[in-house]
Coordinates of C-alpha atoms in Angstrom, one line a residue:
X1 CA 107.6 98.2 114.6
X2 CA 107.6 101.7 113.2
X3 CA 110.4 101.1 110.7
X4 CA 109.4 97.7 109.5
X5 CA 107.9 97.4 106.0
X6 CA 104.1 97.2 105.6
X7 CA 102.5 93.9 104.3
X8 CA 102.7 93.3 100.6
X9 CA 99.0 94.2 100.3
X10 CA 99.9 97.8 101.3
X11 CA 102.2 98.3 98.2
X12 CA 100.5 100.9 96.1
X13 CA 97.8 101.5 98.7
X14 CA 98.1 105.2 98.8
X15 CA 97.3 105.5 95.1
X16 CA 94.4 103.1 95.4
X17 CA 92.9 105.0 98.2
X18 CA 93.2 108.3 96.3
X19 CA 91.5 106.8 93.2
X20 CA 88.9 104.6 94.7
X21 CA 88.4 105.0 98.5
X22 CA 84.9 106.3 99.6
X23 CA 83.5 106.3 96.0
X24 CA 80.1 104.7 96.2
X25 CA 77.2 104.7 93.7
X26 CA 74.5 103.2 95.9
X27 CA 72.7 104.3 99.0
X28 CA 74.7 103.3 102.1
X29 CA 74.1 103.8 105.8
X30 CA 76.5 102.9 108.6
X31 CA 75.8 103.3 112.3
X32 CA 78.6 102.5 114.8
X33 CA 78.4 102.3 118.6
X34 CA 81.9 102.2 120.2
X35 CA 82.3 101.2 123.8
X36 CA 84.9 101.6 126.4
X37 CA 84.0 98.2 127.8
X38 CA 85.6 96.4 124.8
X39 CA 82.3 95.7 122.9
X40 CA 81.5 97.7 119.7
X41 CA 78.5 97.3 117.4
X42 CA 78.2 98.4 113.8
X43 CA 75.1 98.2 111.6
X44 CA 75.4 98.6 107.8
X45 CA 72.7 98.8 105.1
X46 CA 73.2 99.2 101.3
X47 CA 70.4 99.7 98.8
X48 CA 71.5 98.6 95.2
X49 CA 68.7 99.3 92.7
X50 CA 65.7 97.7 94.4
X51 CA 67.7 95.3 96.6
X52 CA 68.5 96.0 100.2
X53 CA 71.5 94.3 101.8
X54 CA 72.4 94.8 105.5
X55 CA 74.5 93.3 108.3
X56 CA 75.1 93.8 112.0
X57 CA 78.6 93.2 113.3
X58 CA 80.1 93.3 116.8
X59 CA 83.6 93.3 118.1
X60 CA 84.7 92.2 121.5
X61 CA 88.2 92.9 122.8
X62 CA 89.7 91.3 125.9
X63 CA 93.5 91.7 126.4
X64 CA 95.2 90.4 123.3
X65 CA 92.1 88.6 122.0
X66 CA 89.7 90.1 119.5
X67 CA 86.4 88.4 118.4
X68 CA 84.5 89.7 115.4
X69 CA 81.0 88.4 114.6
X70 CA 78.8 89.5 111.7
X71 CA 75.3 88.5 110.7
X72 CA 73.8 89.6 107.3
X73 CA 70.3 89.7 105.9
X74 CA 70.7 86.2 104.4
X75 CA 71.3 84.7 107.9
X76 CA 75.0 84.1 107.2
X77 CA 77.2 84.3 110.3
X78 CA 80.8 85.2 110.0
X79 CA 83.2 84.8 112.9
X80 CA 86.8 85.7 113.3
X81 CA 89.0 85.2 116.4
X82 CA 92.3 87.0 116.4
X83 CA 95.1 86.5 118.9
X84 CA 97.8 89.2 119.0
X85 CA 101.4 88.4 120.1
X86 CA 100.8 84.6 120.5
X87 CA 104.5 84.5 119.8
X88 CA 106.7 87.6 119.5
X89 CA 105.5 89.9 116.7
X90 CA 103.0 87.3 115.6
X91 CA 99.2 87.6 115.0
X92 CA 97.0 84.5 114.4
X93 CA 93.4 84.7 113.1
X94 CA 90.9 81.9 112.8
X95 CA 87.8 82.7 110.7
X96 CA 84.7 80.7 109.6
X97 CA 81.2 81.2 108.2
X98 CA 78.0 79.5 109.2
X99 CA 76.4 77.5 107.5
X100 CA 79.4 77.1 105.1
X101 CA 81.4 74.3 106.8
X102 CA 84.2 74.6 104.3
X103 CA 84.9 78.3 104.9
X104 CA 87.3 77.9 107.8
X105 CA 90.6 79.8 107.3
X106 CA 93.7 80.2 109.4
X107 CA 95.8 83.4 108.9
X108 CA 99.2 84.1 110.4
X109 CA 101.0 87.4 110.3
X110 CA 104.6 87.9 111.4
X111 CA 106.3 91.3 111.6
X112 CA 110.1 91.7 111.8
X113 CA 112.2 94.9 111.7
X114 CA 113.0 94.2 108.1
X115 CA 110.2 91.9 106.9
X116 CA 106.4 91.3 107.0
X117 CA 105.1 87.9 106.2
X118 CA 101.4 86.9 105.8
X119 CA 100.2 83.3 105.3
X120 CA 96.7 81.8 104.9
X121 CA 95.4 78.3 104.6
X122 CA 91.8 77.1 104.1
X123 CA 90.6 74.5 106.7
X124 CA 89.1 72.0 104.3
X125 CA 90.2 68.9 102.4
X126 CA 91.2 71.0 99.3
X127 CA 92.5 74.2 100.8
X128 CA 93.5 77.4 99.1
X129 CA 97.1 78.3 100.2
X130 CA 98.3 81.9 100.1
X131 CA 101.7 83.5 101.1
X132 CA 102.9 87.0 100.8
X133 CA 106.1 88.7 102.0
X134 CA 107.7 92.1 102.0
X135 CA 111.2 93.0 102.9
X136 CA 113.0 96.3 103.4
X137 CA 111.9 99.3 105.5
X138 CA 109.1 101.7 106.1
X139 CA 110.4 103.8 103.1
X140 CA 111.5 101.1 100.7
X141 CA 109.8 97.7 100.4
X142 CA 110.1 94.8 97.9
X143 CA 107.7 91.9 98.0
X144 CA 105.6 89.3 96.3
X145 CA 102.6 87.0 96.8
X146 CA 101.5 83.6 95.6
X147 CA 98.2 81.7 95.9
X148 CA 97.7 78.0 95.1
X149 CA 94.4 76.1 94.7
X150 CA 95.0 72.5 95.8
X151 CA 91.7 71.4 94.3
X152 CA 92.6 72.4 90.7
X153 CA 96.4 72.3 91.3
X154 CA 96.7 75.8 89.8
X155 CA 98.1 79.2 90.9
X156 CA 95.5 81.8 91.7
X157 CA 98.0 84.5 92.5
X158 CA 101.6 85.3 91.4
X159 CA 102.4 89.0 91.9
X160 CA 105.4 91.1 92.8
X161 CA 106.0 94.7 93.6
X162 CA 108.2 97.4 94.9
X163 CA 107.3 100.7 96.6
X164 CA 109.1 103.8 97.7
X165 CA 107.4 106.0 100.3
X166 CA 108.1 109.4 101.8
X167 CA 105.7 111.8 103.6
X168 CA 105.2 113.9 100.5
X169 CA 105.1 111.2 97.8
X170 CA 104.6 107.5 97.2
X171 CA 105.6 105.5 94.1
X172 CA 104.9 101.8 93.4
X173 CA 105.6 99.4 90.5
X174 CA 103.9 96.0 90.5
X175 CA 103.6 92.9 88.3
X176 CA 100.0 91.7 88.6
X177 CA 97.5 89.3 87.1
X178 CA 99.9 86.4 87.5
X179 CA 102.5 88.2 85.5
X180 CA 100.2 89.4 82.8
X181 CA 100.2 93.1 83.6
X182 CA 102.5 95.9 84.9
X183 CA 101.0 98.5 87.1
X184 CA 102.7 101.8 88.1
X185 CA 101.3 104.4 90.4
X186 CA 102.4 107.7 91.9
X187 CA 100.9 110.1 94.5
X188 CA 102.3 113.5 95.4
X189 CA 101.3 115.8 98.2
X190 CA 101.1 119.2 96.7
X191 CA 99.9 121.2 99.7
X192 CA 99.9 119.2 103.0
X193 CA 98.3 122.1 104.9
X194 CA 95.2 121.9 102.7
X195 CA 95.3 118.1 102.1
X196 CA 95.9 118.6 98.4
X197 CA 97.2 115.5 96.6
X198 CA 97.4 114.4 93.0
X199 CA 98.1 110.9 91.7
X200 CA 98.0 108.6 88.7
X201 CA 97.9 104.9 88.0
X202 CA 98.8 103.2 84.7
X203 CA 98.4 99.6 83.7
X204 CA 100.1 97.9 80.7
X205 CA 98.9 94.4 79.7
X206 CA 101.8 92.4 78.4
X207 CA 99.7 89.9 76.4
X208 CA 97.6 92.4 74.5
X209 CA 99.8 95.5 74.7
X210 CA 96.8 97.5 76.0
X211 CA 97.3 100.5 78.2
X212 CA 94.9 102.1 80.7
X213 CA 95.3 104.9 83.2
X214 CA 93.5 106.9 85.8
X215 CA 94.4 110.3 87.4
X216 CA 92.9 111.7 90.5
X217 CA 93.1 114.5 93.0
X218 CA 92.0 115.3 96.6
X219 CA 91.6 118.6 98.3
X220 CA 90.3 119.9 101.6
X221 CA 88.0 122.9 101.1
X222 CA 87.9 123.4 104.9
X223 CA 88.8 121.3 107.9
X224 CA 85.4 119.5 107.7
X225 CA 84.9 119.2 103.9
X226 CA 87.0 117.3 101.3
X227 CA 86.7 116.9 97.5
X228 CA 88.1 114.2 95.2
X229 CA 88.1 113.9 91.5
X230 CA 89.0 111.1 89.1
X231 CA 89.4 110.8 85.3
X232 CA 90.0 107.5 83.4
X233 CA 91.1 106.9 79.8
X234 CA 87.8 105.0 79.3
X235 CA 86.0 108.3 79.5
X236 CA 84.6 108.0 83.0
X237 CA 84.7 111.1 85.1
X238 CA 84.0 110.9 88.9
X239 CA 83.8 113.3 91.8
X240 CA 83.3 112.9 95.5
X241 CA 82.3 115.4 98.3
X242 CA 82.6 114.4 101.9
X243 CA 81.5 116.4 104.9
X244 CA 82.1 115.7 108.6
X245 CA 78.8 117.3 109.8
X246 CA 79.5 116.2 113.4
X247 CA 82.6 114.6 115.1
X248 CA 83.3 111.2 113.5
X249 CA 80.1 111.3 111.5
X250 CA 80.4 111.7 107.7
X251 CA 78.1 112.2 104.7
X252 CA 79.5 111.4 101.3
X253 CA 78.1 112.2 97.9
X254 CA 79.6 110.5 94.8
X255 CA 78.9 110.9 91.1
X256 CA 80.3 109.2 87.9
X257 CA 79.6 110.0 84.3
X258 CA 80.6 108.0 81.2
X259 CA 81.5 110.6 78.6
X260 CA 81.9 108.0 75.8
X261 CA 78.6 106.2 76.3
X262 CA 75.5 107.3 74.3
X263 CA 72.5 108.4 76.4
X264 CA 74.6 107.9 79.5
X265 CA 72.9 108.5 82.8
X266 CA 75.2 109.7 85.7
X267 CA 75.7 107.3 88.6
X268 CA 74.9 108.9 91.9
X269 CA 75.6 107.6 95.4
X270 CA 75.0 108.8 98.9
X271 CA 76.7 107.4 102.1
X272 CA 75.9 108.3 105.6
X273 CA 78.1 107.2 108.5
X274 CA 77.0 107.9 112.1
X275 CA 79.1 107.4 115.2
X276 CA 77.8 108.8 118.5

């Protein structure tokens, strides 16, 4: 539904993507093999310091059913089965990890012309319950989410937010950390032809009266090369350069420097994504 509101998790997403997406300070390699037969395979490897972590995932599509399976270097197997349009505008997902027999989870998503509802329940004796909802339209959405841990009888989430989106800007205001912080974000498209955007995010903690903020920008140098920058009030400055060196294959260089830390060493990262 093109005019229905996005799920609650999408509120403030445009600012989060501008400030955090693709920033990576490790060595990461991704190799994807798409297939017209409905089976796709992706291999991912990440080197953090002297530790290497990797996984191989495959996705199988048949009609309205999607099966995702992932195996990592620790022999953990994650499986997720998704059924689309089980009922009208409803998507149901069942996920579980092996050998963790308590990891089962059932997710249900319902999209309406003026509402988006997501629910999740753990399939174990003491499940974690989560519910989020957003109402409104594609341009203006208001929503909230709650999470309840039945094992400890405590709330793990209790957040709310509102967003206003247009092609050239996006603004969001959220109450996060179970009502302990207020987060405001704004992104503006300065030059759509060159992909130039600027944005900012500010967080005010109600209990300590502390404020923090980040500002960022994105710009396309040419159709195949993009740059991003970010500056935070804690003194950390970051930049990113991404190049599409062949169709759908990207190489990304990231760097971050803490201007307030003594003898600070810049963090550097390199990510390579290949897709034949």
